[in-house]
Short mmCIF file of N, CA and C in Angstrom, two decimals:
data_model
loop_
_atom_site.label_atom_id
_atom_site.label_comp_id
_atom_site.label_asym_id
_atom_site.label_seq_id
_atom_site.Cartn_x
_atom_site.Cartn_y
_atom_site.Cartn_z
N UNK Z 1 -15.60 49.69 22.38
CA UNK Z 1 -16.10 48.38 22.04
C UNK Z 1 -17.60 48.28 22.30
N UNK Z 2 -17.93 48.81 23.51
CA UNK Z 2 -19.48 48.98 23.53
C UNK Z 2 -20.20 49.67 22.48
N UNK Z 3 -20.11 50.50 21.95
CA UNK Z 3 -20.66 51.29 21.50
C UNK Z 3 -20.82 50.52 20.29
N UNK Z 4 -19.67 49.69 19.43
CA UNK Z 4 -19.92 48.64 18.76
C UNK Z 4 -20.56 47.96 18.46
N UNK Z 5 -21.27 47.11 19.74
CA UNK Z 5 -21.85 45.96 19.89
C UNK Z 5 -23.62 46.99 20.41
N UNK Z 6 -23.78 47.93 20.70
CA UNK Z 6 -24.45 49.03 20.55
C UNK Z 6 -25.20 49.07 19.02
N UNK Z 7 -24.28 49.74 18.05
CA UNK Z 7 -24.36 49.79 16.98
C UNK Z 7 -25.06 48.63 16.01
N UNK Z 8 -24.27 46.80 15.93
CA UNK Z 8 -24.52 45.95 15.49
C UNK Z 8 -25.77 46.04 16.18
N UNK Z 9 -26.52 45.51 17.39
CA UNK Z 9 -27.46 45.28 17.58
C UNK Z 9 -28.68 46.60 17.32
N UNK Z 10 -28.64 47.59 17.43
CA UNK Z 10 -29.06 48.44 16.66
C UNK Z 10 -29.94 48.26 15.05
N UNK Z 11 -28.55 47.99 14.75
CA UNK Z 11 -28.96 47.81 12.97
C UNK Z 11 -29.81 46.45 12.72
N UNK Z 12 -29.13 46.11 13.85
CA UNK Z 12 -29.85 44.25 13.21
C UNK Z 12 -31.67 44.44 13.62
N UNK Z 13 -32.14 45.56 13.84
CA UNK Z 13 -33.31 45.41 14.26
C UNK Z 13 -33.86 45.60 13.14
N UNK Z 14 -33.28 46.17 11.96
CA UNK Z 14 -34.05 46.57 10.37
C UNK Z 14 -34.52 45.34 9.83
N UNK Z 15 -33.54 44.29 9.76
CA UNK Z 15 -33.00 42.90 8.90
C UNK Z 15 -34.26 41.82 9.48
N UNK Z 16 -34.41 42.01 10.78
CA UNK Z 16 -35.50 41.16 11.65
C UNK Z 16 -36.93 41.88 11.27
N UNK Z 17 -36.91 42.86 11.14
CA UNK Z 17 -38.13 43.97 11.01
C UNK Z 17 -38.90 43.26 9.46
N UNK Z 18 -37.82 43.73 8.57
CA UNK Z 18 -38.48 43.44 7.62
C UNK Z 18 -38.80 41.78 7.06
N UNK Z 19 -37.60 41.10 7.94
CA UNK Z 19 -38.14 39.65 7.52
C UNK Z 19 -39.38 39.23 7.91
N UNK Z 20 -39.68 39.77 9.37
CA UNK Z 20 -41.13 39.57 10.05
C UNK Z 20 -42.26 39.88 9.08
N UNK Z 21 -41.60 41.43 8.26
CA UNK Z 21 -43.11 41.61 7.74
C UNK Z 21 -43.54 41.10 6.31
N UNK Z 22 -42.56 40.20 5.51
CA UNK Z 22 -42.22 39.60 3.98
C UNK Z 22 -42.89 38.64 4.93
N UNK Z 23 -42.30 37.57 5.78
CA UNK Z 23 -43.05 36.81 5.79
C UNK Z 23 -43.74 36.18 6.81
N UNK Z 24 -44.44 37.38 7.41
CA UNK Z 24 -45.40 37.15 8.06
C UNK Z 24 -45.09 36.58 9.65
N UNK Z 25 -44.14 36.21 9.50
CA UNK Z 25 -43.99 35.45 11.03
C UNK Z 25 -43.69 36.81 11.99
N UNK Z 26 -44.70 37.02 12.77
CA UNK Z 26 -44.69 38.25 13.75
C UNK Z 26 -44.37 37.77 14.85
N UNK Z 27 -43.88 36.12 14.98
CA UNK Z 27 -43.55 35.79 16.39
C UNK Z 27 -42.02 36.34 16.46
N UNK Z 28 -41.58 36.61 15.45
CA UNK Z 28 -40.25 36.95 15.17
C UNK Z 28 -40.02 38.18 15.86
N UNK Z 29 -40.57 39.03 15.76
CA UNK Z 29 -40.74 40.08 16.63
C UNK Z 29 -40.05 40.41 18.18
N UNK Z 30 -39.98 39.16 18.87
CA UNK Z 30 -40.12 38.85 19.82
C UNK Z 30 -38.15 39.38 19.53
N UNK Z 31 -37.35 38.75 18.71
CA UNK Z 31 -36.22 38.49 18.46
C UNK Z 31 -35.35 40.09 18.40
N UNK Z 32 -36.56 41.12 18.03
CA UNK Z 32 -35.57 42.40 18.38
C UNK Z 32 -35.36 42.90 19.28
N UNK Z 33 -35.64 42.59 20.70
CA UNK Z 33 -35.04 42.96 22.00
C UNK Z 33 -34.04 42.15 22.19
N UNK Z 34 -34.30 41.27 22.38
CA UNK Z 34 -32.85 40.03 22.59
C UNK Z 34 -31.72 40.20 21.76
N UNK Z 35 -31.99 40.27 20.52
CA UNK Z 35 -30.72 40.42 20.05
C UNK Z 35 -30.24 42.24 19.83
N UNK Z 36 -30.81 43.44 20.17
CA UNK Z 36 -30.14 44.25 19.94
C UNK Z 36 -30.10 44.72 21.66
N UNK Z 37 -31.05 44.03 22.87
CA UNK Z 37 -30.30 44.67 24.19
C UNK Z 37 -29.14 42.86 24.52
N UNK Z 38 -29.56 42.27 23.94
CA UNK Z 38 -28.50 40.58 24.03
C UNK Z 38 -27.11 41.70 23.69
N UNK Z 39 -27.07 41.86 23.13
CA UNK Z 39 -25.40 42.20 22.50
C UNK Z 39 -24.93 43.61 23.23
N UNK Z 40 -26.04 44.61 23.82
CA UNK Z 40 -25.75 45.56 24.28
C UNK Z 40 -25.29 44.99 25.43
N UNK Z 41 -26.10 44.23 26.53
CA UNK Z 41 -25.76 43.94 27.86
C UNK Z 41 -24.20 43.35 28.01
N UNK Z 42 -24.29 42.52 26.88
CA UNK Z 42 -23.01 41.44 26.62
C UNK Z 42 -22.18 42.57 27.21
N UNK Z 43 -21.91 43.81 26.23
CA UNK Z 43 -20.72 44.05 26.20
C UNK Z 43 -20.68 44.89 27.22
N UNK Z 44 -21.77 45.42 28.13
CA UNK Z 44 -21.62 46.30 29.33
C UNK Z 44 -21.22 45.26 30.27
N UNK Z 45 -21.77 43.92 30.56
CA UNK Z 45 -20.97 42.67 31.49
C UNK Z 45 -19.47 42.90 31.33
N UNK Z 46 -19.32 42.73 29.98
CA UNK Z 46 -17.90 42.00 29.06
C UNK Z 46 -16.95 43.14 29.63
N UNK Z 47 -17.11 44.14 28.84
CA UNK Z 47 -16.07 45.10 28.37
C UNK Z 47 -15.84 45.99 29.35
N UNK Z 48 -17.13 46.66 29.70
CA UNK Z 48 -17.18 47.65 31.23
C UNK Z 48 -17.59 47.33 32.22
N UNK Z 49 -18.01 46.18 32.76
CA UNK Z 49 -18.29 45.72 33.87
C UNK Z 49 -19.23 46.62 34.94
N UNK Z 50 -20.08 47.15 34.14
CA UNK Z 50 -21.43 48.08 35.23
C UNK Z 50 -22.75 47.58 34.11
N UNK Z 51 -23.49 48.22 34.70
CA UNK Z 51 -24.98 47.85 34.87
C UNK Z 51 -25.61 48.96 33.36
N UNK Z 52 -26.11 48.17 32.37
CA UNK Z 52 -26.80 48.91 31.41
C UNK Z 52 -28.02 49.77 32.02
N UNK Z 53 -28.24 51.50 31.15
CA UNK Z 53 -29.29 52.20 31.67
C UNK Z 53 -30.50 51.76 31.11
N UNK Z 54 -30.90 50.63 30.29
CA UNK Z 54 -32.17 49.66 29.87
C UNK Z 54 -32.81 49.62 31.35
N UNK Z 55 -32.09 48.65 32.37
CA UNK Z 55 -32.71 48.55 33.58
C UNK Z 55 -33.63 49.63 34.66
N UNK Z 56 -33.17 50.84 34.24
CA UNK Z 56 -33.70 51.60 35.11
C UNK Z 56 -34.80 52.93 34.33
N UNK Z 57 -34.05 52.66 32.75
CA UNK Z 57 -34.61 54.05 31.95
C UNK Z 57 -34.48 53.10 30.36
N UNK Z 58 -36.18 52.11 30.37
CA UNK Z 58 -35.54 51.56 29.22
C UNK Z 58 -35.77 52.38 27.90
N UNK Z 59 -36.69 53.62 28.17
CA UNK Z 59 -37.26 54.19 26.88
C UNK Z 59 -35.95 55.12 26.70
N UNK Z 60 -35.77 55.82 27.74
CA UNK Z 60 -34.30 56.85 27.15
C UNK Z 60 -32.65 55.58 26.85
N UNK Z 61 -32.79 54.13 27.65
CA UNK Z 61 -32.15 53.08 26.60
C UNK Z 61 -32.20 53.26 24.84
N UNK Z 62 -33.47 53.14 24.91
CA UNK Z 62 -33.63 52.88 23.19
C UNK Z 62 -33.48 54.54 22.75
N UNK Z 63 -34.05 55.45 22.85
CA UNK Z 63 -33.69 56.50 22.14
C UNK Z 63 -32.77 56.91 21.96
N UNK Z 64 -31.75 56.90 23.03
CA UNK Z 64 -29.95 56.88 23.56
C UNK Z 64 -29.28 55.67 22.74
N UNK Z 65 -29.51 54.82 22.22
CA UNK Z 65 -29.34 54.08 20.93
C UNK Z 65 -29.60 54.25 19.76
N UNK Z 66 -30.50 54.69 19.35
CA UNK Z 66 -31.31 55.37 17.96
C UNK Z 66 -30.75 56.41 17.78
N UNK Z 67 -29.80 57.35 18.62
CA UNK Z 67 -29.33 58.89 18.66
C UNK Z 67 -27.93 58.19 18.61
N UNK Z 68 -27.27 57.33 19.28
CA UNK Z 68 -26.00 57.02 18.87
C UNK Z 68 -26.05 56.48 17.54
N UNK Z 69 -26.55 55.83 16.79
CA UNK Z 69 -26.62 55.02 15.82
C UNK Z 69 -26.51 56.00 14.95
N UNK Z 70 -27.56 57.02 14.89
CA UNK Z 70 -27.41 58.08 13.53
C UNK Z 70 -26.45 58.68 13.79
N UNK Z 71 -25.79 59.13 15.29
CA UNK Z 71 -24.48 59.57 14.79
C UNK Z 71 -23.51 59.04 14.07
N UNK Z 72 -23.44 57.60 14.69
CA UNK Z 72 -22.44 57.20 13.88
C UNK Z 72 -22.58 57.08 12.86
N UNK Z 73 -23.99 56.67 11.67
CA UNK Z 73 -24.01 57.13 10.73
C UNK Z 73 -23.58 58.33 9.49
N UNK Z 74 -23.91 59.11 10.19
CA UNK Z 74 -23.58 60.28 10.27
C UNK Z 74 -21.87 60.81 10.33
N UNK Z 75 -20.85 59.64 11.10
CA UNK Z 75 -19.50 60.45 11.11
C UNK Z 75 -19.17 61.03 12.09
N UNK Z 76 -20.11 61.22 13.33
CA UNK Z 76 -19.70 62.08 14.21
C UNK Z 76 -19.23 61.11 15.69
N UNK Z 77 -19.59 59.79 15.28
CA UNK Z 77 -19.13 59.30 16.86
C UNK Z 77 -17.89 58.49 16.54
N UNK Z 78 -17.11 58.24 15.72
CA UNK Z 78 -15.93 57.44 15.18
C UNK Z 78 -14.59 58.11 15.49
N UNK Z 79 -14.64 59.18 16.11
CA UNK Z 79 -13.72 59.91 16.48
C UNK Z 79 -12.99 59.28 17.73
#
């Protein structure tokens, strides 16, 4: 289920990306941490009940997201 809510917030950073840059509102910006670590934390509270690695390692956070994401793209994490 994490990995899910992983995934959604992930993707939703394209949809915000490019609306920012059509139209201009760069305060929008602000909206792709919140909503793609918002939905990650959710479900580490929710589902597994420990502490997201954002807090301690937020750059290997995001790359460790960007590397799950193309897997699952990819076919290889649905198993």
């Amino acid at each position: 289920m994490t990995r899910m809510f992983h995934f959604i917030g992930t993707i939703l950073q394209v949809p915000i990306l490019l609306a920012c840059a059509l139209t201009g509102w760069w305060w929008g910006l602000l909206a792709i941490p919140v909503v793609s670590y918002g939905l990650a934390w959710f479900s580490h509270f929710v589902f597994e009940r420990n502490r997201p690695a954002t807090w301690t390692n937020p750059w290997y956070s995001l790359l460790g997201d960007y590397k799950m994401v193309g897997m699952m793209l990819r076919g290889q994490l649905w198993r």
